[in-house]
Tab-separated table of C-alpha atoms in Angstrom:
chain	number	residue	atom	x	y	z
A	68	UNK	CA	-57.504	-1.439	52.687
A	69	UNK	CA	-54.484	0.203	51.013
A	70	UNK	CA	-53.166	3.140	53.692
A	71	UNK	CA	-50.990	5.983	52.452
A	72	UNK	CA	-48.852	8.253	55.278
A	73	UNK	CA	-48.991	11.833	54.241
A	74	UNK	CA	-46.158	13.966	55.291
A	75	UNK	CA	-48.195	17.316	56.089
A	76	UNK	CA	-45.790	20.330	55.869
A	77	UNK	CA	-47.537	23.552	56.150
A	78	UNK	CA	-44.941	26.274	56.323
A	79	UNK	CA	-45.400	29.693	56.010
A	80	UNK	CA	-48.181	32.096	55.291
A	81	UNK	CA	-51.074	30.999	53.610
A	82	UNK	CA	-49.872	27.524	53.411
A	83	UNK	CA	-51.022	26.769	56.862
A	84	UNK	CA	-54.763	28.354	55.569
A	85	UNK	CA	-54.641	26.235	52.098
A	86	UNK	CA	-53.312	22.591	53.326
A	87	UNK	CA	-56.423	22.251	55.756
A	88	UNK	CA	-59.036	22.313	52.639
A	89	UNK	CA	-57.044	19.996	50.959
A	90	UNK	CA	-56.464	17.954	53.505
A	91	UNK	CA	-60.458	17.791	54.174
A	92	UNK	CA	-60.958	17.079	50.318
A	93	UNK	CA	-58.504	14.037	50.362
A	94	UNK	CA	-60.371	12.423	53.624
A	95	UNK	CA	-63.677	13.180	51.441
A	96	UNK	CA	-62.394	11.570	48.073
A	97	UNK	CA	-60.352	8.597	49.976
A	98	UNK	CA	-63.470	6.994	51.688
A	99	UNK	CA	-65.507	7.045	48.519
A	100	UNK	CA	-62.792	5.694	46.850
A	101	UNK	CA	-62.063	2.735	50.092
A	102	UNK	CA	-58.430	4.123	50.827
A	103	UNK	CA	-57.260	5.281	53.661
A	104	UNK	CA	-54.502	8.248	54.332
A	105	UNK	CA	-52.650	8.952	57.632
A	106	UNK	CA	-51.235	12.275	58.197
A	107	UNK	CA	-48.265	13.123	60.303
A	108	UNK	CA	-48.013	17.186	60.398
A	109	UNK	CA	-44.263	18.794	61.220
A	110	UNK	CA	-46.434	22.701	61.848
A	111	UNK	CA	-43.052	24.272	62.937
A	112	UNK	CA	-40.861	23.546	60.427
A	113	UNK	CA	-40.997	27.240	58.935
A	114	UNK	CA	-39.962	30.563	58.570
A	115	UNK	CA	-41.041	31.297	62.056
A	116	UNK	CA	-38.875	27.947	63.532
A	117	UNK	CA	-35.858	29.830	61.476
A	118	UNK	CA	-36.051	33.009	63.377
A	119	UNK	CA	-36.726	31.125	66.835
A	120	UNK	CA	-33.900	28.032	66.039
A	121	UNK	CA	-31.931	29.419	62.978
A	122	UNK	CA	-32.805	26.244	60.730
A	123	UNK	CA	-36.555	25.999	58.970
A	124	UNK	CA	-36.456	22.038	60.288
A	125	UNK	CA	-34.524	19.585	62.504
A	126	UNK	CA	-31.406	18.221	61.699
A	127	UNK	CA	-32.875	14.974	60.993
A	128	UNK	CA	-36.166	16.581	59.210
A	129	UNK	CA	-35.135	14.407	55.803
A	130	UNK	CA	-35.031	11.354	58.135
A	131	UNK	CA	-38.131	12.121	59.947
A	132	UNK	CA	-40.068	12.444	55.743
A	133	UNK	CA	-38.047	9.461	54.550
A	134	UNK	CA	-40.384	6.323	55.132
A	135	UNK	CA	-43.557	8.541	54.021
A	136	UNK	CA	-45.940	7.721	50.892
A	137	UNK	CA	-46.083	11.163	49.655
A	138	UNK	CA	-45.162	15.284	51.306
A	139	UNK	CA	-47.958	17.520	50.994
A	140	UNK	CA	-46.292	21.029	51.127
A	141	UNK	CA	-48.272	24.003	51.622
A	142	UNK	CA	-45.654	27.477	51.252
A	143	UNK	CA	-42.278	28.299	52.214
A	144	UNK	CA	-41.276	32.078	52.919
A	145	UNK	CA	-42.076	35.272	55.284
A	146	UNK	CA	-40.175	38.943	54.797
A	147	UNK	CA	-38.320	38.180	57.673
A	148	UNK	CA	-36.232	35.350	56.452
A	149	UNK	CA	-34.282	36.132	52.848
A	150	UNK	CA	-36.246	33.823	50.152
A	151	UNK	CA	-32.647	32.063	49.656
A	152	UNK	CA	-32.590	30.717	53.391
A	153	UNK	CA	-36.040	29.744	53.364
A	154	UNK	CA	-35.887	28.224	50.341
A	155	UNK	CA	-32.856	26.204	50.461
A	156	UNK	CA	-33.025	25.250	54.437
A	157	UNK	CA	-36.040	23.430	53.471
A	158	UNK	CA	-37.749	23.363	49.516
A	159	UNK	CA	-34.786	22.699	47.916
A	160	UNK	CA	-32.937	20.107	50.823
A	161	UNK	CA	-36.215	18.134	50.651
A	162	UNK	CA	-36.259	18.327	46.905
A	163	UNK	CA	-32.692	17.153	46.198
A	164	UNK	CA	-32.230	14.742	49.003
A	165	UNK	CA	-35.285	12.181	47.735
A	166	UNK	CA	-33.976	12.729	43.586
A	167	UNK	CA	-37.434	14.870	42.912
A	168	UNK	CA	-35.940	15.925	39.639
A	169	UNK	CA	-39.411	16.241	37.560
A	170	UNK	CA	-41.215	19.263	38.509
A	171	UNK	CA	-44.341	18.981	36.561
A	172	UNK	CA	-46.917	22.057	36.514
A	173	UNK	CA	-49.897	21.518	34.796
A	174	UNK	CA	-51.602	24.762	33.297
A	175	UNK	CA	-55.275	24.795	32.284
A	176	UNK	CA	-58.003	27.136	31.559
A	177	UNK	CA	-61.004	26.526	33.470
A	178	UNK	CA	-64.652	27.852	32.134
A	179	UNK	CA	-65.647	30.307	34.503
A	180	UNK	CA	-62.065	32.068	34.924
A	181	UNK	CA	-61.154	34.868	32.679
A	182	UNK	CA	-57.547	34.998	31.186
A	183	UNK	CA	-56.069	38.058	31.050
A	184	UNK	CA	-55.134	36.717	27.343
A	185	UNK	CA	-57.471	36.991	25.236
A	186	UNK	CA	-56.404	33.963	23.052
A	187	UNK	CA	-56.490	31.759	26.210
A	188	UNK	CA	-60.187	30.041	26.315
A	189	UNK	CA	-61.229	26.908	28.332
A	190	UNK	CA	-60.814	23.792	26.685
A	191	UNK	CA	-58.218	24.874	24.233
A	192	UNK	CA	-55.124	26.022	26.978
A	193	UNK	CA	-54.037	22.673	28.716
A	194	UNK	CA	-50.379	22.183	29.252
A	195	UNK	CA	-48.070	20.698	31.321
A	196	UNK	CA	-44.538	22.223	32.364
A	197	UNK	CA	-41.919	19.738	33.416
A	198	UNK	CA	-38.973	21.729	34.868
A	199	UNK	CA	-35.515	20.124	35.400
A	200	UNK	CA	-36.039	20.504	39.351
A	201	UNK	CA	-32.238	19.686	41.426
A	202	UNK	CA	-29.259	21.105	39.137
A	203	UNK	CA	-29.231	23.476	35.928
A	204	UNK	CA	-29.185	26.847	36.622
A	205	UNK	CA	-30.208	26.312	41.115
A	206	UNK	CA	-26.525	24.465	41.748
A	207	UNK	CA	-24.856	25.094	44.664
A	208	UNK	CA	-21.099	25.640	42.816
A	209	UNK	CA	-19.567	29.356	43.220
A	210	UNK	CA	-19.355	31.881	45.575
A	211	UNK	CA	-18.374	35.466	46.320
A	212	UNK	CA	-15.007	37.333	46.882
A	213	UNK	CA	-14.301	40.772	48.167
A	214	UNK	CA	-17.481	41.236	50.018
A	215	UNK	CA	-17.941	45.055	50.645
A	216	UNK	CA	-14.951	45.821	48.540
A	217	UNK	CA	-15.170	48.148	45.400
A	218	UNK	CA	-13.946	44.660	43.211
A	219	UNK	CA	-16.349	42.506	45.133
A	220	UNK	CA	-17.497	39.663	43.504
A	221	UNK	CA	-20.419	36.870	42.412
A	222	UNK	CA	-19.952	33.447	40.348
A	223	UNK	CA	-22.830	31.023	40.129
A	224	UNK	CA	-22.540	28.408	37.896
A	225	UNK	CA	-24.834	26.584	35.939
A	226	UNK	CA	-24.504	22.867	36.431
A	227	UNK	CA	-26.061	20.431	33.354
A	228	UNK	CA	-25.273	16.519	33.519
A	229	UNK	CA	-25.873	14.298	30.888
A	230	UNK	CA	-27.853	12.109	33.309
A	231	UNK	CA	-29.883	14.780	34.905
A	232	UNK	CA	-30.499	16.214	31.578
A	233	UNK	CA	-31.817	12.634	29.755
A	234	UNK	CA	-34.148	11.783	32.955
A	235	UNK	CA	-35.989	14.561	32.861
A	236	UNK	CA	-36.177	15.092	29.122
A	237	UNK	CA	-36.996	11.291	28.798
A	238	UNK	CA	-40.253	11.818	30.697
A	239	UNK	CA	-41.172	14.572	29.538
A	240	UNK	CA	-40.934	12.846	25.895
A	241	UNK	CA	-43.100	10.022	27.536
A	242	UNK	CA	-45.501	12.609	29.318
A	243	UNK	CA	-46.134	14.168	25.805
A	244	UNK	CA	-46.379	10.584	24.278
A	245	UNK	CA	-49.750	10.252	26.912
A	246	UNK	CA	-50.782	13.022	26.019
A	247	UNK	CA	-51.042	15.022	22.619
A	248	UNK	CA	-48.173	13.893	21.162
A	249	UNK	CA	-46.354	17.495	21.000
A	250	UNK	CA	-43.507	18.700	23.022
A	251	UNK	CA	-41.453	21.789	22.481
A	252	UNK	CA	-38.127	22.026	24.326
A	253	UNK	CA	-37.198	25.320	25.968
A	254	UNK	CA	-33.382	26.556	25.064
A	255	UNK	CA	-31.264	29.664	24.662
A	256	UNK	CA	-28.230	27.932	22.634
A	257	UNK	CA	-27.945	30.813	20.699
A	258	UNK	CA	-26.299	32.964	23.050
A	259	UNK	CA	-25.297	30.045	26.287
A	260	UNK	CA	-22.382	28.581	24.242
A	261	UNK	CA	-22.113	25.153	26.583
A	262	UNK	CA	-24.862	24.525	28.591
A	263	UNK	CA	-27.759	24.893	26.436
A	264	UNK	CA	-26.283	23.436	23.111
A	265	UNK	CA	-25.281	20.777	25.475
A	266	UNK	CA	-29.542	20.231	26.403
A	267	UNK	CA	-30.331	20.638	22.778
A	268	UNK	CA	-28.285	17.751	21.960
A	269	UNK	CA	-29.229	15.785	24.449
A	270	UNK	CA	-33.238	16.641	23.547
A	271	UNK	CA	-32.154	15.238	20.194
A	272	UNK	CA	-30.883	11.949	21.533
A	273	UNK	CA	-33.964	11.038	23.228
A	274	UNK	CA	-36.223	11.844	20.469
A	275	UNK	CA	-34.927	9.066	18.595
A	276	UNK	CA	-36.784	7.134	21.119
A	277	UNK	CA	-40.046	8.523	20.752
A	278	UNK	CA	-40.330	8.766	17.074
A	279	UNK	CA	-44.612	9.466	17.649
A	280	UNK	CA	-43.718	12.308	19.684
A	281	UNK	CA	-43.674	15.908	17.353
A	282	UNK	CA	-41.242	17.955	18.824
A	283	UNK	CA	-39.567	21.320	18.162
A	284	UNK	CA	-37.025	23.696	20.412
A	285	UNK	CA	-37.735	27.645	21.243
A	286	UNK	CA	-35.236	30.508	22.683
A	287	UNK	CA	-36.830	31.009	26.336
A	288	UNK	CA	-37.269	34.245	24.935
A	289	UNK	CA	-39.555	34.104	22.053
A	290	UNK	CA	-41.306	31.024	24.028
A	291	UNK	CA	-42.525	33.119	26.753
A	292	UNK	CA	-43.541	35.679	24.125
A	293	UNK	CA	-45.579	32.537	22.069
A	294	UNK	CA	-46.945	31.223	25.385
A	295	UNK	CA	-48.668	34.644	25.716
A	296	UNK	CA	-49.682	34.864	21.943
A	297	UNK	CA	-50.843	31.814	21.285
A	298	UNK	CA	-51.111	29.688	24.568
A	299	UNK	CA	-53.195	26.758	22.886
A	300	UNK	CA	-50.452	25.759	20.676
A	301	UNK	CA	-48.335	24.235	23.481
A	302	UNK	CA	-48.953	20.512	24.895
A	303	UNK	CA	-45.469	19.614	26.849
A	304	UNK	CA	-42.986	22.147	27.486
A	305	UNK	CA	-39.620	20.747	29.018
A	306	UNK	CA	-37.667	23.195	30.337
A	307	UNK	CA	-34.305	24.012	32.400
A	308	UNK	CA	-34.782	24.594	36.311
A	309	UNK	CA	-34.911	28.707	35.658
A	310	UNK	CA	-36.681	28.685	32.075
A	311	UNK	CA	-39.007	26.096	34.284
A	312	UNK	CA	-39.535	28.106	36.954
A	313	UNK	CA	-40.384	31.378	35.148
A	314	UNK	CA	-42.381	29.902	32.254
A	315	UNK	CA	-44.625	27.928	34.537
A	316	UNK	CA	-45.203	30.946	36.425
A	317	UNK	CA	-46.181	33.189	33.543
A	318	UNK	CA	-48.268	30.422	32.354
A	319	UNK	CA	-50.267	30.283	35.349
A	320	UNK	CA	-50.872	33.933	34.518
A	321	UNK	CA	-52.201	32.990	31.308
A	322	UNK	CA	-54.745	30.613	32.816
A	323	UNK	CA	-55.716	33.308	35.097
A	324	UNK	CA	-54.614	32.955	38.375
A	325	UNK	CA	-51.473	31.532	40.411
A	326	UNK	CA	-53.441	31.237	42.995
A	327	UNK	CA	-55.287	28.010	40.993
A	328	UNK	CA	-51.410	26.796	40.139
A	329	UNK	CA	-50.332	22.993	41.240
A	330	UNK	CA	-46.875	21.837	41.202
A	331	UNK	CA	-45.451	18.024	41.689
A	332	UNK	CA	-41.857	17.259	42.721
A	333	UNK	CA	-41.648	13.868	41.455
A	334	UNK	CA	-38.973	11.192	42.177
A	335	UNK	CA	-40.475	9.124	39.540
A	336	UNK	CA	-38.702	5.888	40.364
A	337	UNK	CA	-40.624	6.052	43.643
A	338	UNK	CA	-37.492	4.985	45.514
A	339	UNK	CA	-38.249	8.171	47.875
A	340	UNK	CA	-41.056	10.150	48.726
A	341	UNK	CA	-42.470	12.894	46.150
A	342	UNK	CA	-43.572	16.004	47.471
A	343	UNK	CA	-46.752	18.230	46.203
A	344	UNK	CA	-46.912	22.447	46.890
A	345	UNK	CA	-49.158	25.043	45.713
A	346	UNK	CA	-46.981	27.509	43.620
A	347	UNK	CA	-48.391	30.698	44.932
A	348	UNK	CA	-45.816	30.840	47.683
A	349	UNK	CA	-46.768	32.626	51.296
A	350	UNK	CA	-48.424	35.151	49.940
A	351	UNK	CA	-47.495	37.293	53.259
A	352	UNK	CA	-49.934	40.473	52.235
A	353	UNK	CA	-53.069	38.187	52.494
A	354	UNK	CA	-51.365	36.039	55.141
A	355	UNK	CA	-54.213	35.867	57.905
A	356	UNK	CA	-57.577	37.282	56.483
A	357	UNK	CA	-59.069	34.097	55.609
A	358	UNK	CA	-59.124	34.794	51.908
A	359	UNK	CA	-56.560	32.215	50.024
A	360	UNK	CA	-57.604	30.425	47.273
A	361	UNK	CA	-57.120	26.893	48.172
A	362	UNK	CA	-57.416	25.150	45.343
A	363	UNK	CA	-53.606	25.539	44.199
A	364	UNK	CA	-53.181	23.139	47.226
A	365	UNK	CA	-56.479	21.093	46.217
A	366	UNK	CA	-55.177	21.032	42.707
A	367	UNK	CA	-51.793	19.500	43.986
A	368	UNK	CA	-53.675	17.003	46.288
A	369	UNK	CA	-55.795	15.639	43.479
A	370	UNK	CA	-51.624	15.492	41.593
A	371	UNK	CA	-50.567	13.634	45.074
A	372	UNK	CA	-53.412	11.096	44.669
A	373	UNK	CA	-52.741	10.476	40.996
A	374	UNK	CA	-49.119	9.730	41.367
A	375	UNK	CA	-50.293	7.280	44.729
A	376	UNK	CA	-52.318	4.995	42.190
A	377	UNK	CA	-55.822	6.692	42.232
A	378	UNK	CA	-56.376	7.935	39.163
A	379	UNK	CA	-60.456	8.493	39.780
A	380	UNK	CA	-59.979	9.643	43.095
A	381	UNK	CA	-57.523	12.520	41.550
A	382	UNK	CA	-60.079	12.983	38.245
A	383	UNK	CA	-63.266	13.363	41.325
A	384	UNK	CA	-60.835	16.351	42.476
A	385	UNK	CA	-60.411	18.051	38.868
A	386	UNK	CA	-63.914	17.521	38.099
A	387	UNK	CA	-65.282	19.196	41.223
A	388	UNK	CA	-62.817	21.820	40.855
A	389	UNK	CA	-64.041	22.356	37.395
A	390	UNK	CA	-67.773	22.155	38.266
A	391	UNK	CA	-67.454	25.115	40.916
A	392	UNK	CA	-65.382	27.126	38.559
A	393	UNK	CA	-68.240	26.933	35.721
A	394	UNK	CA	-71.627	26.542	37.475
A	395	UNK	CA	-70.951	28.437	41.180
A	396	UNK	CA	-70.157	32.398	41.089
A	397	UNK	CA	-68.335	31.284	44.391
A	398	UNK	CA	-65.095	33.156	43.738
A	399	UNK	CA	-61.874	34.187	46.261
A	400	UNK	CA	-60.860	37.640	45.655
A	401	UNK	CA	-58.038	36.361	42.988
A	402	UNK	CA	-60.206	35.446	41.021
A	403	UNK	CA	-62.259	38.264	41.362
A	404	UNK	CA	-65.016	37.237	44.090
A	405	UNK	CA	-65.530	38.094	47.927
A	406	UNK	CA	-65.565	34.456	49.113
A	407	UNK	CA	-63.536	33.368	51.924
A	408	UNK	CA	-61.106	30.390	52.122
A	409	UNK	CA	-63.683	28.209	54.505
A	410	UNK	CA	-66.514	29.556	51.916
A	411	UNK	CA	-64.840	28.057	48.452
A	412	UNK	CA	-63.744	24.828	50.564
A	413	UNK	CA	-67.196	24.418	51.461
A	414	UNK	CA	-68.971	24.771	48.158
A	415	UNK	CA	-66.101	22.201	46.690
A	416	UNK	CA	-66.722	19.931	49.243
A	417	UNK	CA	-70.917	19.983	48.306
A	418	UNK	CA	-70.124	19.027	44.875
A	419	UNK	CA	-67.672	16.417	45.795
């Protein structure tokens, strides 16, 4: 029997409440399906190990995750720690270390959860978001000068290679080529006069290699309005690592709750380990009462299992997702019930 080992990373906040549900629904959905998983669990590498040790893991945390089948994240970040040390002592190290340069976020609109769109109905919103995820806008390159001084100052630049540009446009053509056939390319070349003509071209090249792909470019700006407007009209959206990060957030919106959000940090050579996370973050003012929606986590699970080789194991996931959604008024308070974390876990598990 094929065995997978599970990096288990729960972090912060609600993530330690949301990766024990999905954790439960793999072990559920892996013996019907005759694989096994192994877990190893690193509980302190956090916000809370910062504060204590001054770094979120050990020195040789990237070693430690290195010979693992998959990292199942749960959230990074508590108002003690600024979001930029959490973030990049461990997200972002773990992210660029193992070449996770896909971030793909799947949106959807399940029957049973209202959109705050009206456009936005089940069965017609399904998208994915694949965000550039280790350079573009999130490099490392500047600094500051003068700090405290009346000239004081802040460069960050934006950092666009022709190879980390192609790789993730090039799946993201052959996501959309899967899938319905559209893709429409987030840019702002219109007033970033090197770095986003520079992607547009670059979208362009690898088109020609996917001539039954229909595809089209928007300014981030009137995207985001679009996305909002008229949701269903979007299949693939490829995107920069900040028009990523921001459009798959106000896309979960859309669907009607980031608390239902997945997201996959794919290294899609499978040379290292990928890593799978929630996107609703800590969520430190619900932090404790029992109340998170897990199925952000169970959502990325079911993405975990998918990219591991199980396919129906993942689609059991979706579907019982789905089922509870549409036939259950078993709600968590996001999504406008008084269920409890252990209560919405429970009634998932029933119909799994």
């Amino acid at each position: 029997m094929t065995t997978h080992h599970i990096a288990l990373i729960p972090g912060d906040g609600i993530g330690t409440e949301v990766l024990p549900p999905a954790r439960r629904v793999l072990d559920r959905v892996s013996r019907r399906h005759g694989f096994g998983l192994s877990y190893t669990s690193y509980n302190d590498w956090s916000c809370a190990r910062y504060v204590r040790e001054g770094a979120m893991m050990p020195e040789n945390g990237l070693d430690r995750l290195r010979d693992k089948d998959a990292i199942l994240l749960g959230a990074v970040g508590h108002p003690d720690v600024p979001d930029h040390v959490s973030l990049w002592g461990l997200l972002i190290p773990i992210r660029r270390a193992f070449r996770q340069y896909v971030n793909l976020r799947p949106i959807r609109v399940f029957e049973g959860v209202d959109s705050p769109v009206r456009g936005a109905v089940p069965g017609a919103v399904d998208l994915v978001v694949v965000r550039e995820n280790t350079e573009g806008e999130y490099s490392e390159v500047g600094g500051r000068l003068n700090q405290g001084l009346p000239e004081e100052l802040a460069v960050q630049e934006a950092v666009f290679t022709r190879a980390g540009v192609t790789r993730v446009v090039d799946y993201a053509f052959g996501l959309a080529a899967g899938r319905g056939g559209r893709l429409t390319s987030a840019t702002k070349s219109n007033g970033i006069v090197h770095t986003l003509p520079f992607w547009d071209e670059l979208v362009a090249e690898c088109a020609t290699a996917h001539p039954r792909v229909a595809w089209d470019q928007e300014h981030i700006d009137a995207l985001a309005a679009k996305l909002v407007l008229d949701p269903a009209r979007y299949d693939v959206i490829v995107a920069s690592n900040l028009f990523g990060d921001i459009l798959s957030d106000l896309a979960a919106a859309v669907a009607g709750s980031i608390g239902i959000a997945p997201a996959a940090n794919l290294n899609p050579e499978r040379e290292y380990p990928s890593m799978f996370e929630p996107v609703h973050g800590s969520a430190p003012d619900i932090a404790g009462r029992g109340i998170a929606n897990p199925l952000g986590a169970i959502w990325s699970a079911a993405l975990m299992l998918d990219h591991l080789g199980h396919r129906e194991a993942a689609d059991d996931i979706t579907a019982a997702m789905a089922s509870v959604l549409a036939t259950t008024d078993v709600r968590t308070p996001d999504l406008g019930g008084t269920a409890s974390t252990e209560d919405f876990t429970e009634e998932l598990l029933q119909l799994l």
